N, CA, C and O atoms as a DFTB+ gen file, in Angstrom:
688 C
 N C O
     1  1       0.609      -1.365      -0.096
     2  2       0.082       0.058       0.035
     3  2       0.929       1.355       0.053
     4  3       1.787       1.514       0.922
     5  1       0.687       2.297      -0.917
     6  2       1.312       3.506      -0.741
     7  2       0.563       4.472      -0.085
     8  3      -0.651       4.323       0.062
     9  1       1.297       5.673       0.421
    10  2       0.627       6.300       1.323
    11  2      -0.367       7.278       0.363
    12  3      -1.193       8.006       0.913
    13  1      -0.241       7.247      -1.008
    14  2      -1.367       8.036      -1.740
    15  2      -2.422       7.480      -1.231
    16  3      -3.085       8.343      -0.656
    17  1      -2.953       6.330      -1.158
    18  2      -4.442       5.732      -0.811
    19  2      -4.791       6.498       0.578
    20  3      -5.962       6.517       0.957
    21  1      -3.827       7.093       1.292
    22  2      -4.148       7.615       2.684
    23  2      -4.527       9.108       2.319
    24  3      -5.564       9.704       2.610
    25  1      -3.561       9.510       1.696
    26  2      -3.790      10.902       1.023
    27  2      -5.217      10.947       0.272
    28  3      -5.915      11.955       0.381
    29  1      -5.475      10.271      -0.194
    30  2      -6.834      10.306      -0.844
    31  2      -7.973      10.071      -0.004
    32  3      -9.084      10.549      -0.237
    33  1      -7.687       9.302       1.014
    34  2      -8.437       9.049       2.351
    35  2      -8.958      10.640       2.906
    36  3     -10.078      11.148       2.857
    37  1      -7.642      11.184       3.451
    38  2      -7.647      12.501       3.712
    39  2      -8.576      13.479       2.878
    40  3      -9.391      14.168       3.492
    41  1      -8.495      13.547       1.732
    42  2      -9.058      14.442       0.765
    43  2     -10.792      14.070       0.696
    44  3     -11.680      14.923       0.671
    45  1     -10.972      12.737       0.675
    46  2     -12.296      12.480       0.778
    47  2     -13.197      12.949       2.074
    48  3     -14.324      13.440       2.140
    49  1     -12.231      12.595       3.072
    50  2     -12.895      12.996       4.504
    51  2     -13.059      14.601       4.612
    52  3     -14.109      15.121       4.990
    53  1     -12.020      15.257       4.276
    54  2     -12.079      16.931       4.279
    55  2     -13.658      17.024       3.327
    56  3     -14.705      17.528       3.733
    57  1     -13.415      16.383       2.001
    58  2     -14.453      17.184       0.683
    59  2     -15.818      16.611       1.153
    60  3     -16.796      17.330       0.944
    61  1     -16.021      15.378       1.777
    62  2     -17.567      14.879       2.439
    63  2     -17.934      15.020       3.596
    64  3     -19.092      14.843       3.975
    65  1     -16.711      15.456       4.511
    66  2     -17.301      15.538       5.984
    67  2     -16.763      16.867       6.711
    68  3     -17.102      17.221       7.841
    69  1     -16.023      17.423       6.016
    70  2     -15.122      18.974       6.850
    71  2     -14.310      18.631       7.703
    72  3     -14.352      17.525       8.242
    73  1     -13.344      19.627       7.991
    74  2     -12.369      19.792       8.870
    75  2     -12.696      19.195      10.227
    76  3     -11.747      18.596      10.734
    77  1     -13.701      19.217      10.857
    78  2     -14.170      18.678      11.836
    79  2     -14.152      17.047      12.115
    80  3     -13.955      16.597      13.244
    81  1     -14.349      16.328      11.112
    82  2     -14.296      15.153      11.120
    83  2     -13.167      14.275      10.774
    84  3     -13.152      13.049      10.881
    85  1     -12.095      15.142      10.288
    86  2     -10.980      14.529       9.901
    87  2      -9.983      14.215      11.218
    88  3      -9.462      15.002      12.009
    89  1      -9.926      12.689      11.132
    90  2      -9.111      12.111      12.270
    91  2      -8.307      11.005      11.855
    92  3      -8.655      10.628      10.736
    93  1      -7.420      10.385      12.306
    94  2      -6.680       9.090      11.856
    95  2      -8.304       7.847      11.789
    96  3      -8.482       7.115      10.816
    97  1      -9.003       7.869      12.661
    98  2     -10.044       6.550      12.168
    99  2     -10.798       7.022      10.888
   100  3     -11.105       6.170      10.055
   101  1     -11.113       8.330      10.683
   102  2     -11.893       8.797       9.719
   103  2     -11.282       8.420       8.198
   104  3     -11.821       7.876       7.234
   105  1      -9.989       8.918       8.393
   106  2      -8.860       8.395       7.255
   107  2      -8.823       7.099       7.165
   108  3      -9.009       6.747       6.000
   109  1      -8.679       6.309       7.826
   110  2      -8.568       4.788       7.918
   111  2      -9.816       4.165       7.209
   112  3      -9.672       3.374       6.277
   113  1     -11.108       4.561       7.700
   114  2     -12.295       4.174       7.002
   115  2     -12.050       4.699       5.659
   116  3     -11.682       3.952       4.752
   117  1     -12.215       5.807       5.512
   118  2     -12.141       6.039       3.956
   119  2     -10.949       5.645       3.166
   120  3     -11.087       5.861       1.962
   121  1     -10.094       5.251       3.434
   122  2      -9.207       4.604       2.655
   123  2      -8.960       2.955       2.861
   124  3      -7.985       2.294       2.502
   125  1     -10.001       2.576       3.464
   126  2     -10.061       1.134       3.358
   127  2      -9.045       0.471       4.247
   128  3      -8.732      -0.691       3.992
   129  1      -8.447       1.159       5.368
   130  2      -7.416       0.417       6.167
   131  2      -7.449       0.503       7.764
   132  3      -8.287       1.216       8.316
   133  1      -6.678      -0.112       8.365
   134  2      -6.663      -0.042       9.809
   135  2      -5.875       1.329      10.421
   136  3      -4.790       1.751      10.022
   137  1      -6.577       1.817      11.322
   138  2      -5.683       3.355      11.998
   139  2      -4.571       2.913      12.236
   140  3      -3.763       3.841      12.188
   141  1      -4.076       1.920      12.482
   142  2      -2.653       1.448      12.695
   143  2      -1.858       1.783      11.457
   144  3      -0.754       2.327      11.493
   145  1      -2.557       1.386      10.253
   146  2      -1.730       1.514       9.078
   147  2      -1.574       3.260       8.784
   148  3      -0.552       3.832       8.404
   149  1      -2.689       3.778       9.037
   150  2      -2.430       5.068       9.069
   151  2      -0.992       5.852       9.923
   152  3       0.000       6.457       9.518
   153  1      -1.406       5.542      11.005
   154  2      -0.504       6.174      11.999
   155  2       1.163       5.597      11.731
   156  3       2.117       6.264      12.129
   157  1       1.366       4.090      10.904
   158  2       2.497       3.911      10.366
   159  2       3.124       4.948       9.530
   160  3       4.334       5.154       9.619
   161  1       2.308       5.670       8.653
   162  2       3.084       6.353       7.693
   163  2       2.839       8.075       8.267
   164  3       3.470       9.038       7.831
   165  1       1.909       8.120       9.192
   166  2       1.671       9.619       9.772
   167  2       1.545       9.345      11.481
   168  3       0.638       8.699      12.006
   169  1       2.499       9.896      12.080
   170  2       2.723       9.725      13.420
   171  2       1.268      10.410      14.230
   172  3       0.664       9.899      15.173
   173  1       0.959      11.676      13.547
   174  2       0.241      12.656      14.196
   175  2      -0.963      13.241      12.981
   176  3      -0.939      13.271      11.751
   177  1      -1.765      13.579      13.789
   178  2      -2.794      14.044      12.695
   179  2      -2.524      15.031      12.068
   180  3      -3.075      15.215      10.983
   181  1      -1.406      16.131      12.683
   182  2      -0.946      17.160      12.002
   183  2      -0.031      16.914      10.688
   184  3      -0.073      17.614       9.676
   185  1       0.854      15.723      10.904
   186  2       1.613      15.482       9.890
   187  2       0.529      15.031       8.568
   188  3       0.717      15.312       7.384
   189  1      -0.563      14.309       9.102
   190  2      -1.611      13.375       8.046
   191  2      -2.059      14.945       7.242
   192  3      -1.983      15.082       6.021
   193  1      -2.516      16.032       8.170
   194  2      -3.051      17.235       7.420
   195  2      -2.093      17.936       6.500
   196  3      -2.459      18.463       5.449
   197  1      -0.743      17.923       6.968
   198  2       0.011      18.670       6.164
   199  2       0.375      17.730       4.653
   200  3       0.426      18.150       3.497
   201  1       0.601      16.279       5.200
   202  2       1.002      15.562       3.645
   203  2      -0.415      15.574       2.779
   204  3      -0.381      15.298       1.580
   205  1      -1.701      15.919       3.463
   206  2      -2.700      15.983       2.452
   207  2      -2.611      16.956       1.956
   208  3      -2.795      16.840       0.744
   209  1      -2.342      18.271       2.370
   210  2      -2.392      19.601       1.739
   211  2      -1.235      19.546       0.760
   212  3      -1.382      20.107      -0.325
   213  1      -0.063      18.904       1.047
   214  2       0.785      18.932      -0.115
   215  2       0.284      18.013      -1.359
   216  3       0.382      18.424      -2.516
   217  1      -0.080      17.157      -1.145
   218  2      -0.637      16.287      -1.999
   219  2      -1.751      16.998      -2.734
   220  3      -1.615      17.143      -3.949
   221  1      -2.712      17.404      -2.208
   222  2      -3.898      18.165      -2.764
   223  2      -3.015      19.291      -3.790
   224  3      -3.206      19.343      -5.005
   225  1      -2.318      19.907      -3.272
   226  2      -1.694      20.941      -4.430
   227  2      -0.862      20.308      -5.419
   228  3      -0.585      21.062      -6.351
   229  1      -0.366      19.111      -5.498
   230  2       0.340      18.575      -6.444
   231  2      -0.990      18.032      -7.590
   232  3      -1.027      18.112      -8.818
   233  1      -2.028      17.456      -6.584
   234  2      -2.739      16.864      -7.887
   235  2      -3.725      17.936      -8.401
   236  3      -4.619      17.532      -9.145
   237  1      -3.673      19.336      -8.080
   238  2      -4.228      20.417      -8.730
   239  2      -3.309      20.859      -9.662
   240  3      -3.852      21.237     -10.700
   241  1      -2.067      20.944      -9.650
   242  2      -1.311      21.462     -10.407
   243  2      -1.248      20.439     -12.039
   244  3      -1.222      20.760     -13.227
   245  1      -1.244      19.070     -11.272
   246  2      -1.429      18.300     -12.357
   247  2      -2.604      17.981     -13.165
   248  3      -2.544      17.509     -14.300
   249  1      -3.637      18.252     -12.551
   250  2      -4.847      18.489     -13.254
   251  2      -4.898      19.608     -14.165
   252  3      -5.345      19.355     -15.283
   253  1      -4.484      20.955     -13.891
   254  2      -4.080      22.094     -14.634
   255  2      -3.468      21.745     -15.982
   256  3      -3.954      21.926     -17.099
   257  1      -2.006      21.070     -15.562
   258  2      -1.453      20.512     -16.731
   259  2      -2.034      19.816     -17.848
   260  3      -2.016      20.126     -19.039
   261  1      -2.600      18.736     -17.219
   262  2      -3.422      17.642     -18.069
   263  2      -4.484      18.567     -18.946
   264  3      -4.730      18.245     -20.109
   265  1      -5.046      19.621     -18.396
   266  2      -6.096      20.115     -19.254
   267  2      -5.886      20.953     -20.350
   268  3      -6.690      21.252     -21.233
   269  1      -4.430      21.391     -20.171
   270  2      -3.796      21.907     -21.504
   271  2      -4.579      23.290     -21.638
   272  3      -4.886      23.579     -22.794
   273  1      -4.928      24.131     -20.708
   274  2      -5.734      25.374     -21.135
   275  2      -4.890      26.421     -22.120
   276  3      -3.685      26.661     -22.184
   277  1      -5.873      26.871     -22.758
   278  2      -5.451      27.672     -23.767
   279  2      -5.262      29.278     -23.400
   280  3      -4.354      30.004     -23.804
   281  1      -6.259      29.606     -22.609
   282  2      -6.431      30.855     -22.647
   283  2      -6.372      31.064     -20.726
   284  3      -6.454      30.099     -19.965
   285  1      -6.244      32.270     -20.337
   286  2      -6.411      32.764     -18.962
   287  2      -7.788      32.242     -18.285
   288  3      -7.897      31.811     -17.138
   289  1      -8.792      32.374     -19.229
   290  2     -10.045      31.959     -18.476
   291  2     -10.294      30.516     -18.398
   292  3     -11.061      30.006     -17.581
   293  1      -9.585      29.847     -19.323
   294  2      -9.408      28.326     -19.439
   295  2      -8.623      27.751     -17.835
   296  3      -9.032      26.790     -17.183
   297  1      -7.689      28.441     -17.550
   298  2      -6.774      28.077     -16.356
   299  2      -7.582      28.288     -15.173
   300  3      -7.730      27.425     -14.308
   301  1      -8.251      29.770     -15.131
   302  2      -9.177      29.994     -13.980
   303  2     -10.194      28.830     -13.836
   304  3     -10.386      28.213     -12.788
   305  1     -10.755      28.631     -14.892
   306  2     -11.831      27.544     -14.362
   307  2     -11.645      26.417     -14.138
   308  3     -12.611      25.677     -13.950
   309  1     -10.076      25.839     -14.080
   310  2      -9.882      24.957     -13.650
   311  2      -9.775      24.675     -11.921
   312  3      -9.464      23.682     -11.264
   313  1     -10.161      25.956     -11.587
   314  2     -10.233      26.343      -9.991
   315  2     -11.685      26.073      -9.682
   316  3     -11.981      25.553      -8.606
   317  1     -12.441      26.340     -10.410
   318  2     -14.008      26.760      -9.857
   319  2     -14.743      25.477      -9.920
   320  3     -14.416      24.556     -10.669
   321  1     -15.697      25.453      -9.149
   322  2     -16.648      24.116      -8.703
   323  2     -17.297      23.765      -9.806
   324  3     -18.422      23.361      -9.514
   325  1     -17.081      23.741     -10.945
   326  2     -18.094      23.545     -11.858
   327  2     -18.543      22.111     -12.256
   328  3     -19.549      21.909     -12.935
   329  1     -17.902      21.338     -11.889
   330  2     -18.319      19.344     -12.124
   331  2     -17.745      19.060     -10.364
   332  3     -17.222      19.715      -9.462
   333  1     -18.187      17.800     -10.584
   334  2     -17.788      17.078      -9.509
   335  2     -16.408      17.106      -8.971
   336  3     -16.145      17.414      -7.809
   337  1     -15.420      16.723      -9.991
   338  2     -14.145      16.675      -9.305
   339  2     -13.580      18.338      -8.874
   340  3     -13.000      18.498      -7.801
   341  1     -13.774      19.291      -9.643
   342  2     -13.461      20.465      -9.310
   343  2     -14.282      20.823      -8.024
   344  3     -13.711      21.550      -7.211
   345  1     -15.430      20.440      -7.769
   346  2     -16.228      20.538      -6.474
   347  2     -15.551      20.050      -5.480
   348  3     -15.381      20.672      -4.431
   349  1     -15.078      18.844      -5.717
   350  2     -14.575      18.340      -4.458
   351  2     -13.115      18.691      -4.201
   352  3     -12.609      18.342      -3.134
   353  1     -12.502      19.268      -4.984
   354  2     -11.274      19.664      -4.647
   355  2     -11.223      21.284      -4.252
   356  3     -10.253      21.885      -3.792
   357  1     -12.599      21.841      -4.576
   358  2     -12.831      23.233      -4.151
   359  2     -13.021      23.039      -2.580
   360  3     -12.490      23.786      -1.759
   361  1     -13.919      21.847      -2.215
   362  2     -14.313      21.787      -0.920
   363  2     -13.052      21.568       0.027
   364  3     -12.903      22.260       1.034
   365  1     -11.974      20.378      -0.415
   366  2     -10.727      20.430       0.181
   367  2     -10.000      21.634       0.039
   368  3      -9.550      21.820       1.170
   369  1      -9.628      22.540      -0.669
   370  2      -9.273      23.658      -0.620
   371  2      -9.886      24.411       0.556
   372  3      -9.121      24.882       1.397
   373  1     -11.276      24.573       0.689
   374  2     -11.880      25.634       1.648
   375  2     -11.560      24.684       3.073
   376  3     -11.318      25.327       4.095
   377  1     -11.557      23.522       3.137
   378  2     -11.027      22.887       4.672
   379  2      -9.495      23.501       4.778
   380  3      -9.120      24.048       5.815
   381  1      -8.767      23.384       3.788
   382  2      -7.145      23.548       4.275
   383  2      -7.206      24.808       4.332
   384  3      -6.254      25.174       5.020
   385  1      -8.072      26.074       3.832
   386  2      -7.798      27.493       4.167
   387  2      -8.520      27.600       5.684
   388  3      -8.160      28.472       6.476
   389  1      -9.409      26.780       5.958
   390  2      -9.800      26.909       7.444
   391  2      -8.887      26.562       8.168
   392  3      -8.591      27.435       8.984
   393  1      -8.220      25.533       8.237
   394  2      -6.926      24.859       8.734
   395  2      -6.005      25.906       8.874
   396  3      -5.736      26.364       9.985
   397  1      -5.444      26.368       7.723
   398  2      -4.427      27.476       7.679
   399  2      -4.546      28.756       8.426
   400  3      -3.570      29.452       8.704
   401  1      -5.837      29.059       8.759
   402  2      -5.963      30.242       9.345
   403  2      -5.509      29.930      11.041
   404  3      -5.181      30.893      11.735
   405  1      -5.518      28.729      11.544
   406  2      -4.995      28.790      12.639
   407  2      -3.836      27.555      12.804
   408  3      -3.698      26.881      13.825
   409  1      -3.171      27.442      11.765
   410  2      -1.960      26.625      11.493
   411  2      -0.924      27.567      10.989
   412  3      -0.985      27.853       9.794
   413  1       0.010      28.088      11.708
   414  2       1.207      28.541      11.238
   415  2       1.964      28.241       9.956
   416  3       2.294      28.974       9.024
   417  1       2.150      26.873      10.197
   418  2       3.083      26.107       9.359
   419  2       2.270      25.814       7.944
   420  3       2.780      25.924       6.829
   421  1       0.901      25.418       8.213
   422  2       0.190      25.103       7.188
   423  2      -0.227      26.780       6.149
   424  3      -0.403      26.905       4.937
   425  1      -0.257      27.663       7.092
   426  2      -0.536      28.892       6.130
   427  2       0.696      29.247       5.646
   428  3       0.656      29.537       4.450
   429  1       1.850      29.329       6.191
   430  2       3.136      29.232       5.248
   431  2       2.993      28.797       4.202
   432  3       2.965      29.495       3.188
   433  1       2.832      27.164       4.225
   434  2       2.800      26.409       2.898
   435  2       1.725      26.795       1.905
   436  3       1.885      26.769       0.684
   437  1       0.661      27.140       2.505
   438  2      -0.324      27.577       1.665
   439  2       0.030      29.269       1.032
   440  3      -0.293      29.662      -0.089
   441  1       0.580      29.881       1.820
   442  2       1.193      31.233       1.021
   443  2       1.977      30.805       0.178
   444  3       1.667      30.985      -1.000
   445  1       3.256      30.093       0.496
   446  2       4.324      29.711      -0.597
   447  2       3.503      29.164      -2.135
   448  3       3.748      29.608      -3.257
   449  1       2.549      28.150      -1.806
   450  2       1.926      27.609      -2.877
   451  2       1.111      28.865      -3.866
   452  3       1.214      28.981      -5.087
   453  1       0.309      29.717      -2.949
   454  2      -0.136      30.713      -3.621
   455  2       0.849      31.622      -4.689
   456  3       0.671      31.928      -5.868
   457  1       2.034      31.928      -3.685
   458  2       2.859      32.815      -4.412
   459  2       3.474      32.128      -6.111
   460  3       3.836      32.652      -7.165
   461  1       3.340      30.837      -5.653
   462  2       4.007      30.292      -6.978
   463  2       2.962      30.206      -7.922
   464  3       3.221      30.203      -9.125
   465  1       1.743      30.133      -7.472
   466  2       0.737      30.170      -8.684
   467  2       0.864      31.917      -9.165
   468  3       0.884      32.232     -10.355
   469  1       0.925      32.719      -8.288
   470  2       0.972      33.932      -8.864
   471  2       1.835      34.399      -9.907
   472  3       1.567      34.932     -10.983
   473  1       3.248      34.001      -9.217
   474  2       4.325      34.273     -10.155
   475  2       3.942      33.649     -11.513
   476  3       4.089      34.408     -12.471
   477  1       3.512      32.499     -11.760
   478  2       3.200      31.815     -12.777
   479  2       2.151      32.737     -13.836
   480  3       2.363      32.964     -15.027
   481  1       1.180      33.105     -13.164
   482  2       0.368      34.272     -13.713
   483  2       1.385      35.626     -14.418
   484  3       1.477      36.105     -15.548
   485  1       1.972      35.879     -13.242
   486  2       3.114      37.227     -13.659
   487  2       3.816      36.804     -14.758
   488  3       3.846      37.650     -15.651
   489  1       4.555      35.485     -15.062
   490  2       5.335      35.236     -16.036
   491  2       4.611      34.893     -17.210
   492  3       5.209      34.457     -18.194
   493  1       3.281      35.062     -17.197
   494  2       2.125      34.803     -18.553
   495  2       1.797      36.312     -18.698
   496  3       0.751      36.547     -19.304
   497  1       2.585      37.489     -18.199
   498  2       1.845      38.508     -18.667
   499  2       0.986      39.567     -17.565
   500  3       1.138      40.780     -17.710
   501  1       0.222      39.121     -16.635
   502  2      -0.622      39.450     -15.653
   503  2       0.694      40.416     -14.916
   504  3       1.863      40.028     -14.901
   505  1       0.267      41.601     -14.387
   506  2       1.004      42.577     -13.283
   507  2       0.828      41.680     -11.992
   508  3      -0.149      40.933     -11.937
   509  1       1.764      41.726     -10.920
   510  2       1.372      41.352      -9.655
   511  2       0.272      41.574      -8.824
   512  3      -0.217      40.885      -7.927
   513  1      -0.115      42.982      -9.423
   514  2      -1.425      43.346      -8.538
   515  2      -2.433      42.378      -9.382
   516  3      -3.028      41.552      -8.690
   517  1      -2.667      42.368     -10.585
   518  2      -3.711      41.839     -11.562
   519  2      -3.901      40.584     -10.832
   520  3      -4.958      40.206     -10.326
   521  1      -2.713      39.941     -10.827
   522  2      -2.758      38.410     -10.119
   523  2      -3.214      37.866      -8.742
   524  3      -3.651      36.752      -8.451
   525  1      -2.974      39.042      -7.916
   526  2      -3.493      39.361      -6.452
   527  2      -4.816      39.489      -6.556
   528  3      -5.644      38.914      -5.851
   529  1      -5.035      40.273      -7.468
   530  2      -6.817      40.376      -7.402
   531  2      -7.488      39.157      -7.931
   532  3      -8.490      38.692      -7.387
   533  1      -6.998      38.695      -8.877
   534  2      -7.598      37.561      -9.581
   535  2      -7.492      36.482      -8.681
   536  3      -8.554      35.869      -8.577
   537  1      -6.653      36.086      -8.060
   538  2      -6.633      35.178      -6.786
   539  2      -7.848      35.269      -5.646
   540  3      -8.609      34.437      -5.151
   541  1      -7.634      36.761      -5.474
   542  2      -8.805      36.964      -4.272
   543  2     -10.247      36.718      -4.966
   544  3     -11.127      36.155      -4.314
   545  1     -10.499      37.179      -6.403
   546  2     -11.922      36.968      -7.007
   547  2     -12.097      35.497      -7.127
   548  3     -13.231      35.042      -6.975
   549  1     -10.866      34.515      -7.444
   550  2     -11.315      33.257      -7.583
   551  2     -11.751      32.433      -6.439
   552  3     -12.493      31.451      -6.446
   553  1     -10.970      33.195      -5.149
   554  2     -11.512      32.674      -3.825
   555  2     -12.923      32.985      -3.690
   556  3     -13.803      32.130      -3.782
   557  1     -13.108      34.075      -3.496
   558  2     -14.575      34.507      -3.241
   559  2     -15.587      34.033      -4.262
   560  3     -16.728      34.118      -3.808
   561  1     -15.533      33.548      -5.528
   562  2     -16.487      33.332      -6.258
   563  2     -16.396      31.790      -5.749
   564  3     -17.483      31.247      -5.548
   565  1     -15.159      30.984      -5.506
   566  2     -15.475      29.454      -5.271
   567  2     -16.178      29.255      -4.160
   568  3     -16.801      28.200      -4.037
   569  1     -16.201      30.152      -3.240
   570  2     -16.743      30.107      -2.149
   571  2     -18.719      30.142      -2.019
   572  3     -19.584      29.491      -1.431
   573  1     -18.663      31.236      -2.895
   574  2     -20.148      31.304      -3.399
   575  2     -20.616      30.349      -4.125
   576  3     -21.759      29.932      -3.941
   577  1     -19.739      29.809      -5.145
   578  2     -20.227      28.441      -5.889
   579  2     -20.695      27.514      -5.044
   580  3     -21.802      26.991      -5.171
   581  1     -19.686      27.195      -3.913
   582  2     -20.140      26.199      -2.806
   583  2     -21.342      26.080      -2.254
   584  3     -21.889      25.078      -1.795
   585  1     -21.789      27.405      -2.348
   586  2     -22.833      27.639      -1.444
   587  2     -24.403      27.490      -2.265
   588  3     -25.451      27.245      -1.668
   589  1     -24.281      27.696      -3.730
   590  2     -25.268      27.488      -4.510
   591  2     -25.686      26.264      -5.438
   592  3     -24.975      25.265      -5.546
   593  1     -26.688      26.399      -5.982
   594  2     -26.961      25.084      -6.899
   595  2     -25.883      25.060      -7.986
   596  3     -25.536      26.125      -8.495
   597  1     -25.283      23.788      -8.406
   598  2     -24.553      23.826      -9.428
   599  2     -24.558      24.499     -10.765
   600  3     -23.608      24.944     -11.409
   601  1     -26.189      24.469     -11.115
   602  2     -26.643      25.071     -12.343
   603  2     -26.447      26.528     -12.117
   604  3     -26.292      27.234     -13.114
   605  1     -26.436      27.034     -11.013
   606  2     -26.264      28.636     -11.121
   607  2     -24.751      29.020     -11.001
   608  3     -24.357      30.186     -11.024
   609  1     -24.041      28.054     -10.887
   610  2     -22.556      28.535     -11.029
   611  2     -21.968      29.249     -12.157
   612  3     -21.310      30.277     -11.992
   613  1     -22.197      28.710     -13.337
   614  2     -21.800      29.343     -14.590
   615  2     -22.048      30.697     -14.823
   616  3     -21.275      31.458     -15.403
   617  1     -23.420      31.057     -14.241
   618  2     -23.888      32.583     -14.293
   619  2     -23.082      33.145     -13.392
   620  3     -22.528      34.129     -13.881
   621  1     -22.790      32.950     -12.331
   622  2     -21.727      34.074     -11.382
   623  2     -20.527      34.147     -11.954
   624  3     -19.969      35.243     -11.984
   625  1     -19.915      33.033     -12.502
   626  2     -18.466      33.133     -12.980
   627  2     -18.934      33.978     -14.497
   628  3     -18.018      34.760     -14.755
   629  1     -19.729      34.044     -15.260
   630  2     -19.769      35.055     -16.229
   631  2     -19.895      36.386     -15.723
   632  3     -19.315      37.357     -16.209
   633  1     -20.812      36.420     -14.551
   634  2     -21.077      38.034     -14.151
   635  2     -19.776      38.635     -13.499
   636  3     -19.629      39.854     -13.406
   637  1     -18.788      37.687     -13.028
   638  2     -17.687      38.191     -12.157
   639  2     -16.543      38.070     -12.860
   640  3     -15.982      39.037     -13.375
   641  1     -16.030      36.615     -12.943
   642  2     -14.664      36.551     -13.158
   643  2     -14.534      36.956     -14.918
   644  3     -13.633      37.707     -15.290
   645  1     -15.314      36.496     -15.689
   646  2     -15.439      36.766     -17.224
   647  2     -15.109      38.193     -17.501
   648  3     -14.188      38.444     -18.278
   649  1     -15.838      39.222     -16.884
   650  2     -15.254      40.764     -17.038
   651  2     -14.272      41.240     -16.591
   652  3     -13.737      42.271     -16.996
   653  1     -13.838      40.414     -15.522
   654  2     -12.602      40.993     -14.868
   655  2     -11.249      40.519     -15.885
   656  3     -10.262      41.240     -16.036
   657  1     -11.410      39.262     -16.494
   658  2     -10.238      38.820     -17.177
   659  2     -10.387      39.678     -18.609
   660  3      -9.401      40.038     -19.253
   661  1     -11.600      39.918     -18.959
   662  2     -11.816      40.762     -20.062
   663  2     -11.316      42.164     -20.161
   664  3     -10.765      42.657     -21.146
   665  1     -11.586      42.774     -18.966
   666  2     -10.524      44.086     -18.600
   667  2      -9.046      43.763     -18.662
   668  3      -8.338      44.452     -19.396
   669  1      -8.520      42.781     -17.958
   670  2      -7.214      42.574     -18.256
   671  2      -6.572      42.281     -19.663
   672  3      -5.470      42.651     -20.067
   673  1      -7.378      41.642     -20.215
   674  2      -7.141      41.338     -21.812
   675  2      -6.641      42.710     -22.463
   676  3      -5.647      43.083     -23.086
   677  1      -8.001      43.350     -21.937
   678  2      -8.288      45.072     -22.990
   679  2      -7.190      45.741     -22.731
   680  3      -6.859      46.534     -23.612
   681  1      -6.410      45.661     -21.649
   682  2      -5.550      46.406     -21.072
   683  2      -4.107      46.272     -21.560
   684  3      -3.240      47.140     -21.459
   685  1      -3.955      44.854     -22.196
   686  2      -2.675      44.125     -22.482
   687  2      -2.230      45.004     -23.819
   688  3      -1.185      44.738     -24.413
């Protein structure tokens, strides 16, 4: 067994039950293993949470690369919870954002990942300010999307993010 199975268990618990349900036992149940097997790889819940965060970040970057986005809007759509897999990822992101608010080490890791993503946007022509604004907009729209029916989400994206990106492209 690899620890990826355990890390998928972490993401499943976070996406389906939230931060409050995360424990060695809940991860073991989600992964179909014993709690002792989880503790073999991760001695503490903190280690498990941090490993899950790194794994989720890697999965996100791999998913974006696999989608081969052609435009800025294509890249942004990879973040937004517009289908099952992206909704699961958004729920995991929200859980990690909640944990990061009280865990300085995870907050630092989250800030580092965000900075890498911002740099990626800057390297492709956005100003640092525009990249920061876009991240804030994505975060807010993601939270709003998670609170509304999936059928209403594309309309929110069209009213908020599309005009912002169009404005960026018009000034380029």
